[in-house]
Coordinates of C-alpha atoms in Angstrom, one line a residue:
X1278 CA -38.1 -29.6 34.5
X1279 CA -37.9 -25.9 35.6
X1280 CA -34.1 -26.2 35.9
X1281 CA -33.8 -27.7 32.5
X1282 CA -36.0 -25.0 30.9
X1283 CA -33.9 -22.4 32.7
X1284 CA -30.6 -23.9 31.3
X1285 CA -32.1 -23.9 27.8
X1286 CA -33.2 -20.2 28.2
X1287 CA -29.7 -19.3 29.5
X1288 CA -28.0 -21.1 26.5
X1289 CA -30.3 -19.2 24.1
X1290 CA -29.3 -15.9 25.7
X1291 CA -25.6 -16.8 25.3
X1292 CA -26.1 -17.7 21.7
X1293 CA -28.0 -14.4 21.0
X1294 CA -25.3 -12.4 22.8
X1295 CA -22.5 -14.0 20.8
X1296 CA -24.5 -13.6 17.6
X1297 CA -24.9 -9.8 18.4
X1298 CA -21.2 -9.5 18.9
X1299 CA -20.3 -11.4 15.8
X1300 CA -22.7 -9.4 13.7
X1301 CA -21.2 -6.2 15.0
X1302 CA -17.8 -7.3 14.0
X1303 CA -18.9 -8.7 10.6
X1304 CA -20.9 -5.5 9.9
X1305 CA -17.6 -3.4 10.0
X1306 CA -19.0 -1.1 12.7
X1307 CA -16.6 1.2 14.4
X1308 CA -14.4 -0.5 16.9
X1309 CA -15.8 1.5 19.8
X1310 CA -19.4 0.4 18.9
X1311 CA -18.3 -3.2 18.6
X1312 CA -16.6 -3.2 22.0
X1313 CA -19.6 -1.5 23.6
X1314 CA -21.8 -4.3 22.2
X1315 CA -19.5 -6.9 23.7
X1316 CA -19.4 -5.3 27.1
X1317 CA -23.2 -4.7 27.2
X1318 CA -23.9 -8.3 26.1
X1319 CA -21.6 -10.1 28.5
X1320 CA -22.5 -8.2 31.7
X1321 CA -26.1 -9.5 32.2
X1322 CA -25.1 -13.0 31.1
X1323 CA -22.8 -13.5 34.1
X1324 CA -25.0 -11.4 36.5
X1325 CA -22.4 -8.6 37.0
X1326 CA -23.4 -5.1 38.2
X1327 CA -20.5 -3.5 36.4
X1328 CA -18.3 -4.4 33.4
X1329 CA -15.4 -2.6 31.6
X1330 CA -13.0 -3.3 28.8
X1331 CA -9.7 -1.5 28.6
X1332 CA -7.4 -1.7 25.5
X1333 CA -3.7 -0.6 25.6
X1334 CA -2.4 2.0 23.1
X1335 CA 1.1 2.1 21.6
X1336 CA 2.5 3.8 24.7
X1337 CA 1.3 1.0 27.0
X1338 CA -1.5 3.2 28.4
X1339 CA -5.2 2.5 28.2
X1340 CA -6.3 4.0 24.9
X1341 CA -9.9 2.7 24.8
X1342 CA -12.0 2.2 27.9
X1343 CA -15.6 1.0 27.5
X1344 CA -17.9 0.6 30.5
X1345 CA -21.3 -0.9 31.2
X1346 CA -23.5 -0.5 34.2
X1347 CA -22.0 2.9 35.2
X1348 CA -24.1 6.0 34.3
X1349 CA -22.4 8.9 32.4
X1350 CA -22.6 11.2 35.5
X1351 CA -20.8 8.7 37.7
X1352 CA -18.2 8.0 35.1
X1353 CA -17.6 11.8 34.6
X1354 CA -17.0 12.2 38.4
X1355 CA -14.5 9.3 38.4
X1356 CA -12.3 11.0 35.8
X1357 CA -10.0 9.5 33.3
X1358 CA -9.6 5.8 32.5
X1359 CA -7.5 3.6 34.9
X1360 CA -3.7 3.4 34.4
X1361 CA -3.6 -0.4 34.3
X1362 CA -2.0 -0.9 37.7
X1363 CA -3.0 -3.5 40.3
X1364 CA -5.2 -6.3 39.1
X1365 CA -5.7 -4.7 35.7
X1366 CA -2.0 -4.5 35.0
X1367 CA -1.6 -8.1 36.4
X1368 CA -4.1 -9.5 33.9
X1369 CA -2.2 -7.9 31.0
X1370 CA 1.4 -8.6 32.2
X1371 CA 0.7 -12.2 33.1
X1372 CA -1.8 -12.8 30.3
X1373 CA -4.2 -14.8 32.4
X1374 CA -7.7 -14.7 33.9
X1375 CA -8.2 -13.8 37.6
X1376 CA -11.2 -14.4 39.8
X1377 CA -11.3 -12.8 43.3
X1378 CA -14.0 -13.1 45.9
X1379 CA -13.4 -9.5 47.3
X1380 CA -10.9 -7.1 45.7
X1381 CA -11.6 -4.6 48.5
X1382 CA -9.6 -6.9 50.9
X1383 CA -7.1 -8.4 48.5
X1384 CA -3.5 -7.2 49.2
X1385 CA -2.7 -6.9 45.5
X1386 CA -5.3 -4.2 45.0
X1387 CA -4.2 -0.7 43.9
X1388 CA -7.2 1.1 45.2
X1389 CA -10.1 3.1 43.6
X1390 CA -10.3 6.8 42.8
X1391 CA -12.7 9.1 44.5
X1392 CA -16.4 8.7 43.5
X1393 CA -15.7 5.2 42.2
X1394 CA -18.5 2.6 42.9
X1395 CA -17.9 0.1 45.6
X1396 CA -16.8 -3.2 44.1
X1397 CA -16.2 -6.7 45.7
X1398 CA -16.3 -9.9 43.6
X1399 CA -14.1 -9.6 40.5
X1400 CA -13.5 -11.5 37.3
X1401 CA -10.9 -10.2 34.8
X1402 CA -9.7 -11.9 31.6
X1403 CA -7.1 -10.7 29.1
X1404 CA -7.9 -9.5 25.6
X1405 CA -5.3 -10.9 23.2
X1406 CA -4.3 -10.4 19.6
X1407 CA -2.0 -13.1 18.1
X1408 CA -1.3 -14.5 21.6
X1409 CA -0.2 -11.1 23.0
X1410 CA -2.3 -9.4 25.8
X1411 CA -3.4 -6.0 24.7
X1412 CA -6.0 -5.2 27.3
X1413 CA -8.6 -6.8 29.7
X1414 CA -12.3 -7.3 30.1
X1415 CA -13.4 -7.4 33.7
X1416 CA -16.7 -7.6 35.6
X1417 CA -17.5 -6.9 39.3
X1418 CA -20.2 -7.5 41.9
X1419 CA -21.7 -10.9 41.0
X1420 CA -25.5 -10.8 41.7
X1421 CA -26.7 -13.6 44.0
X1422 CA -23.3 -15.1 44.8
X1423 CA -20.1 -14.2 46.6
X1424 CA -17.9 -14.7 43.6
X1425 CA -17.9 -15.5 39.9
X1426 CA -17.9 -19.1 38.8
X1427 CA -15.6 -21.0 36.5
X1428 CA -18.4 -21.1 33.9
X1429 CA -18.6 -17.3 34.1
X1430 CA -14.9 -17.2 33.4
X1431 CA -15.1 -19.4 30.3
X1432 CA -18.0 -17.3 29.0
X1433 CA -16.2 -14.0 29.5
X1434 CA -13.1 -15.4 27.9
X1435 CA -15.2 -16.1 24.8
X1436 CA -16.3 -12.5 24.6
X1437 CA -12.8 -11.3 25.2
X1438 CA -11.8 -13.4 22.2
X1439 CA -14.4 -11.5 20.1
X1440 CA -13.0 -8.2 21.5
X1441 CA -9.5 -9.2 20.3
X1442 CA -10.9 -10.0 16.8
X1443 CA -12.6 -6.6 16.7
X1444 CA -9.3 -4.8 17.7
X1445 CA -7.3 -6.8 15.1
X1446 CA -9.9 -6.0 12.4
X1447 CA -9.7 -2.3 13.2
X1448 CA -5.9 -2.3 13.1
X1449 CA -5.8 -4.3 9.8
X1450 CA -8.3 -1.8 8.3
X1451 CA -6.1 1.1 9.4
X1452 CA -3.0 -0.5 7.9
X1453 CA -4.8 -1.2 4.6
X1454 CA -5.9 2.4 4.5
X1455 CA -2.4 3.6 5.1
X1456 CA -1.0 1.3 2.4
X1457 CA -3.7 2.4 0.0
X1458 CA -2.7 6.1 0.6
X1459 CA 1.0 5.2 0.0
X1460 CA 0.2 3.4 -3.2
X1461 CA -2.0 6.2 -4.4
X1462 CA 0.6 8.8 -3.7
X1463 CA 3.1 6.8 -5.7
X1464 CA 0.8 6.4 -8.6
X1465 CA -0.1 10.1 -8.5
X1466 CA 3.6 11.1 -8.4
X1467 CA 4.4 8.9 -11.3
X1468 CA 1.5 10.1 -13.4
X1469 CA 2.3 13.8 -12.6
X1470 CA 6.0 13.3 -13.5
X1471 CA 5.2 11.4 -16.7
X1472 CA 2.8 14.0 -18.0
X1473 CA 2.1 17.4 -16.4
X1474 CA 5.5 18.0 -14.8
X1475 CA 7.3 17.1 -18.0
X1476 CA 5.0 19.5 -20.0
X1477 CA 5.8 22.4 -17.6
X1478 CA 9.5 21.6 -17.8
X1479 CA 9.3 21.8 -21.6
X1480 CA 7.6 25.2 -21.4
X1481 CA 10.2 26.5 -19.1
X1482 CA 13.0 25.4 -21.4
X1483 CA 11.3 27.1 -24.4
X1484 CA 11.2 30.4 -22.5
X1485 CA 14.8 30.4 -21.2
X1486 CA 16.3 32.4 -24.0
X1487 CA 13.2 34.6 -24.7
X1488 CA 14.9 37.6 -23.0
X1489 CA 17.8 37.5 -25.5
X1490 CA 15.5 36.8 -28.5
X1491 CA 13.4 39.9 -27.5
X1492 CA 16.4 42.0 -28.7
X1493 CA 17.8 39.8 -31.4
X1494 CA 14.7 38.3 -33.0
X1495 CA 11.4 39.8 -31.6
X1496 CA 9.2 37.8 -34.0
X1497 CA 10.7 34.5 -32.8
X1498 CA 10.4 35.6 -29.1
X1499 CA 6.7 36.4 -29.7
X1500 CA 6.1 33.0 -31.4
X1501 CA 7.8 31.3 -28.4
X1502 CA 5.6 33.1 -25.9
X1503 CA 2.5 32.2 -27.9
X1504 CA 3.4 28.6 -28.1
X1505 CA 4.2 28.6 -24.3
X1506 CA 0.8 30.1 -23.6
X1507 CA -0.9 27.4 -25.8
X1508 CA 1.1 24.7 -24.0
X1509 CA 0.1 26.1 -20.6
X1510 CA -3.6 26.0 -21.6
X1511 CA -3.2 22.4 -22.6
X1512 CA -1.4 21.6 -19.3
X1513 CA -4.2 23.3 -17.3
X1514 CA -6.7 21.1 -19.2
X1515 CA -4.6 18.1 -18.3
X1516 CA -4.6 19.1 -14.6
X1517 CA -8.4 19.4 -14.7
X1518 CA -8.7 16.0 -16.2
X1519 CA -6.2 14.6 -13.8
X1520 CA -8.2 15.9 -10.9
X1521 CA -11.3 14.4 -12.4
X1522 CA -9.5 11.0 -12.2
X1523 CA -9.0 11.5 -8.5
X1524 CA -12.6 12.1 -7.5
X1525 CA -13.5 9.1 -5.3
X1526 CA -16.8 10.5 -4.3
X1527 CA -18.0 9.8 -7.9
X1528 CA -17.6 6.1 -7.2
X1529 CA -19.7 6.0 -4.0
X1530 CA -23.1 5.8 -5.7
X1531 CA -25.5 3.1 -4.6
X1532 CA -26.0 1.6 -8.1
X1533 CA -24.0 1.1 -11.2
X1534 CA -26.3 3.2 -13.3
X1535 CA -26.3 6.1 -10.8
X1536 CA -22.5 6.0 -10.6
X1537 CA -22.0 6.0 -14.3
X1538 CA -24.4 9.0 -14.6
X1539 CA -22.3 10.9 -12.0
X1540 CA -19.0 10.0 -13.8
X1541 CA -20.5 11.1 -17.2
X1542 CA -21.7 14.4 -15.8
X1543 CA -18.3 15.2 -14.3
X1544 CA -16.5 14.1 -17.5
X1545 CA -18.6 16.4 -19.7
X1546 CA -18.0 19.3 -17.2
X1547 CA -14.2 18.9 -17.2
X1548 CA -13.4 18.0 -20.9
X1549 CA -14.3 19.1 -24.4
X1550 CA -15.0 15.5 -25.4
X1551 CA -18.6 14.5 -26.3
X1552 CA -19.6 11.6 -24.1
X1553 CA -22.6 9.3 -24.8
X1554 CA -23.9 7.0 -22.0
X1555 CA -26.0 4.2 -23.3
X1556 CA -27.4 1.8 -20.6
X1557 CA -30.0 -0.8 -21.7
X1558 CA -33.1 -1.6 -19.7
X1559 CA -31.7 -5.1 -19.1
X1560 CA -28.5 -3.8 -17.7
X1561 CA -30.4 -1.5 -15.3
X1562 CA -32.3 -4.5 -14.0
X1563 CA -29.1 -6.7 -13.7
X1564 CA -27.5 -4.7 -10.9
X1565 CA -24.2 -6.3 -9.7
X1566 CA -23.1 -6.6 -6.1
X1567 CA -21.5 -3.7 -4.3
X1568 CA -17.9 -4.9 -4.8
X1569 CA -18.4 -5.4 -8.5
X1570 CA -20.2 -2.1 -8.8
X1571 CA -17.3 -0.2 -7.1
X1572 CA -14.7 -1.8 -9.4
X1573 CA -16.6 -1.3 -12.6
X1574 CA -17.2 2.4 -11.7
X1575 CA -13.5 2.7 -10.9
X1576 CA -12.5 1.1 -14.2
X1577 CA -14.8 3.3 -16.3
X1578 CA -13.5 6.4 -14.4
X1579 CA -9.9 5.3 -15.1
X1580 CA -10.6 4.6 -18.8
X1581 CA -12.3 8.0 -19.2
X1582 CA -9.4 9.8 -17.4
X1583 CA -7.0 8.2 -19.9
X1584 CA -9.2 9.2 -22.8
X1585 CA -9.3 12.8 -21.7
X1586 CA -5.6 13.0 -20.9
X1587 CA -4.0 11.0 -23.7
X1588 CA -6.2 10.0 -26.6
X1589 CA -6.9 13.2 -28.5
X1590 CA -10.5 11.9 -29.0
X1591 CA -13.5 14.1 -29.7
X1592 CA -16.1 11.5 -28.8
X1593 CA -16.4 8.6 -26.4
X1594 CA -19.3 6.1 -25.8
X1595 CA -19.9 4.2 -22.6
X1596 CA -22.4 1.4 -23.2
X1597 CA -23.7 -1.2 -20.7
X1598 CA -25.8 -4.2 -21.8
X1599 CA -26.8 -7.4 -20.1
X1600 CA -27.1 -10.9 -21.5
X1601 CA -30.0 -13.4 -20.9
X1602 CA -28.0 -15.2 -18.1
X1603 CA -27.5 -11.9 -16.2
X1604 CA -23.9 -11.2 -17.3
X1605 CA -22.9 -7.6 -17.8
X1606 CA -21.1 -6.1 -20.8
X1607 CA -19.4 -2.7 -20.3
X1608 CA -17.8 -1.0 -23.3
X1609 CA -15.8 2.3 -23.5
X1610 CA -15.0 3.3 -27.1
X1611 CA -13.3 6.5 -28.3
X1612 CA -12.3 7.9 -31.7
X1613 CA -8.8 9.0 -30.5
X1614 CA -5.3 8.2 -31.9
X1615 CA -5.1 4.8 -30.3
X1616 CA -2.1 3.0 -28.8
X1617 CA -0.4 -0.4 -28.8
X1618 CA -2.0 -2.6 -26.1
X1619 CA 0.8 -5.1 -26.4
X1620 CA 3.6 -2.7 -25.4
X1621 CA 1.5 -0.3 -23.3
X1622 CA 3.3 2.6 -25.0
X1623 CA 1.8 5.7 -26.5
X1624 CA -0.8 7.7 -24.7
X1625 CA -2.9 5.2 -22.7
X1626 CA -0.9 5.4 -19.6
X1627 CA 0.9 2.4 -18.0
X1628 CA -0.4 2.9 -14.5
X1629 CA -4.0 3.4 -15.6
X1630 CA -4.0 0.1 -17.5
X1631 CA -2.4 -1.7 -14.5
X1632 CA -5.1 -0.3 -12.2
X1633 CA -7.8 -1.6 -14.6
X1634 CA -6.2 -5.0 -14.8
X1635 CA -6.1 -5.2 -11.1
X1636 CA -9.8 -4.3 -10.8
X1637 CA -10.8 -6.9 -13.4
X1638 CA -8.8 -9.7 -11.6
X1639 CA -10.5 -8.7 -8.3
X1640 CA -14.1 -9.1 -9.5
X1641 CA -13.6 -12.2 -11.8
X1642 CA -14.3 -10.4 -15.0
X1643 CA -12.5 -10.4 -18.4
X1644 CA -11.4 -7.3 -20.4
X1645 CA -10.6 -7.0 -24.1
X1646 CA -8.6 -4.1 -25.5
X1647 CA -8.5 -3.2 -29.2
X1648 CA -6.8 -0.1 -30.4
X1649 CA -5.6 1.4 -33.7
X1650 CA -5.4 4.8 -35.4
X1651 CA -9.2 5.0 -35.5
X1652 CA -9.6 4.8 -31.7
X1653 CA -9.6 2.5 -28.7
X1654 CA -12.3 0.0 -27.5
X1655 CA -12.3 -1.6 -24.1
X1656 CA -14.9 -4.3 -23.5
X1657 CA -15.5 -5.7 -20.1
X1658 CA -17.5 -8.9 -19.4
X1659 CA -18.7 -9.6 -15.9
X1660 CA -20.2 -13.1 -15.7
X1661 CA -23.3 -13.7 -13.6
X1662 CA -21.3 -16.4 -11.7
X1663 CA -17.8 -14.9 -11.5
X1664 CA -14.6 -16.4 -10.2
X1665 CA -11.1 -15.4 -11.4
X1666 CA -10.7 -12.8 -14.0
X1667 CA -8.4 -12.3 -17.0
X1668 CA -7.3 -9.5 -19.3
X1669 CA -7.1 -10.2 -23.1
X1670 CA -5.4 -8.2 -25.8
X1671 CA -6.6 -7.0 -29.2
X1672 CA -6.3 -10.6 -30.6
X1673 CA -8.3 -12.1 -27.8
X1674 CA -5.3 -13.8 -26.2
X1675 CA -4.7 -13.5 -22.4
X1676 CA -2.2 -10.9 -21.3
X1677 CA -0.2 -11.1 -18.1

């Protein structure tokens, strides 16, 4: 009975440890924190005095080295991480687990640096990503036994699998961030070229023959310079509005209402356009999830940036209401010159509209756009139970 209870308790500890590792990965913690959780959880489960996890960098040297059971002072005396020779290199190169009764007497040992703790029984398993060994998780000095068991090995291999998932998640996140930066650079470059750079180029052309006109037609030269100054003032305004559209910190608010208030304040500060923010009490109560909130704030930010840069409007209203079933309605309406939603020409901006369409599709909402010479109206509907989104044109028909 006592042995059965002990096995049940041991199984519960394993489940709790695996759950802690899984939650660390799912919680998008930093990879160092996740790996530390894994090493700290597995060491007591197999009764090891020491545990360590080494991950190779791009130059085949150990980039990350996480330890458990060794105090900070001892680790500092040991020096830098191991180079991955001896058993550690063997685990990685052969991509297999190794159990040894006493590494101190094994002929394959590489040796320990000065001040390193004495170690005997050894269990090392590879950490793999997509079948390729990228590091190792190893434990030493089994308590109450001469060597680690096969059950210990299976358990450590499970935790090594979690370590591989954490590393892959971190690398995918880094790649996504890199691609996002590349895409954003491309978008910024195109927007700058289509608007601000072209305006500056036109100003430069208009001033090329001013030196000659100063002698031949001083009045025309003066008019050219005055028009150039006016154009530069407008370009400066466009640059300010463009910078407003690049302010990601405005989208990091904890709620939709707080985020909209921050965006509205920034817009009023950087443009001469009157903005009214109208949020109903029902909309305040119907707070969407974090993903939907981020994309809705991004969409409103993009729409207002286009209003400021292209519409010629003097007034814009951002209104948010909620229906009885918890769906949200977000409207952005201006009194500008309008554009043709079907051809995406005129002043709205192709890339801005494409970004908005992408956001809508991501959160399973719908978007209607109506525009004429009296202004533009963008209406977004976020259903309480959302799935796939669509964009519709001025006549209500879906647009690709």
